[in-house]
Amino acid sequence: METFNSEKLSSYQIDHQKLVTGFATYTDAESYAAKFGGKVVEIGFRDGNDNPEITSDGRLIEKKLHYFVDAGPEYRFIHSSDSGFRHYLKPANVYEIAVLLPLS
């Protein structure tokens, strides 16, 4: 059953491939990959960087998680709608599940 919301997905181009992000669950990413012939990968946005890098640092695939924030030992988790969110985002490493597809 298809549960991913295509309107909430974002895409990037990386290494001559299309990288699709924004999945609500790990299972949604798996379904999308199966439907479009892609591969589930983990990406990281490190130190506030807006450019994703393929990584395994967050161990999301191993844990079957779709999202993880490593804010370090002194952390405070806040929602993106909270005031001051951008201030706290900069030092964090954000890991997310994505699907890597060949460019059409």
Coordinates of C-alpha atoms in Angstrom, one line a residue, residues 44-93:
G44 CA 23.3 13.6 6.6
F45 CA 23.0 17.4 6.8
R46 CA 26.1 18.0 9.0
D47 CA 26.9 21.1 11.0
G48 CA 23.9 23.0 9.6
N49 CA 24.9 22.3 6.0
D50 CA 22.0 22.4 3.5
N51 CA 23.6 19.9 1.1
P52 CA 23.0 16.3 1.9
E53 CA 25.8 13.7 2.0
I54 CA 25.3 10.0 1.7
T55 CA 26.5 8.5 5.0
S56 CA 25.7 5.7 7.6
D57 CA 26.7 7.7 10.7
G58 CA 23.1 7.9 12.1
R59 CA 22.7 4.1 11.6
L60 CA 19.1 4.7 10.3
I61 CA 19.0 1.8 7.9
E62 CA 20.2 -0.6 10.6
K63 CA 17.6 0.7 13.0
K64 CA 14.9 1.2 10.3
L65 CA 14.3 4.8 11.4
H66 CA 13.5 7.6 9.0
Y67 CA 15.0 10.6 10.9
F68 CA 17.5 11.3 13.7
V69 CA 19.1 14.4 15.1
D70 CA 22.5 14.2 16.9
A71 CA 22.8 17.5 18.8
G72 CA 25.7 16.4 21.0
P73 CA 25.9 15.9 24.7
E74 CA 24.3 19.2 25.6
Y75 CA 21.0 18.9 23.7
R76 CA 17.6 20.3 23.6
F77 CA 15.0 19.0 21.1
I78 CA 12.6 21.5 19.7
H79 CA 10.1 21.5 16.9
S80 CA 10.7 23.5 13.7
S81 CA 7.8 25.7 14.6
D82 CA 9.3 26.8 17.9
S83 CA 11.0 30.2 18.1
G84 CA 14.7 30.0 18.0
F85 CA 14.7 26.7 15.9
R86 CA 17.2 28.0 13.4
H87 CA 19.6 29.0 16.2
Y88 CA 19.7 25.4 17.5
L89 CA 19.8 23.8 14.1
K90 CA 23.3 25.1 13.1
P91 CA 25.4 22.9 15.4
A92 CA 23.4 19.7 14.9
N93 CA 23.9 16.8 12.6

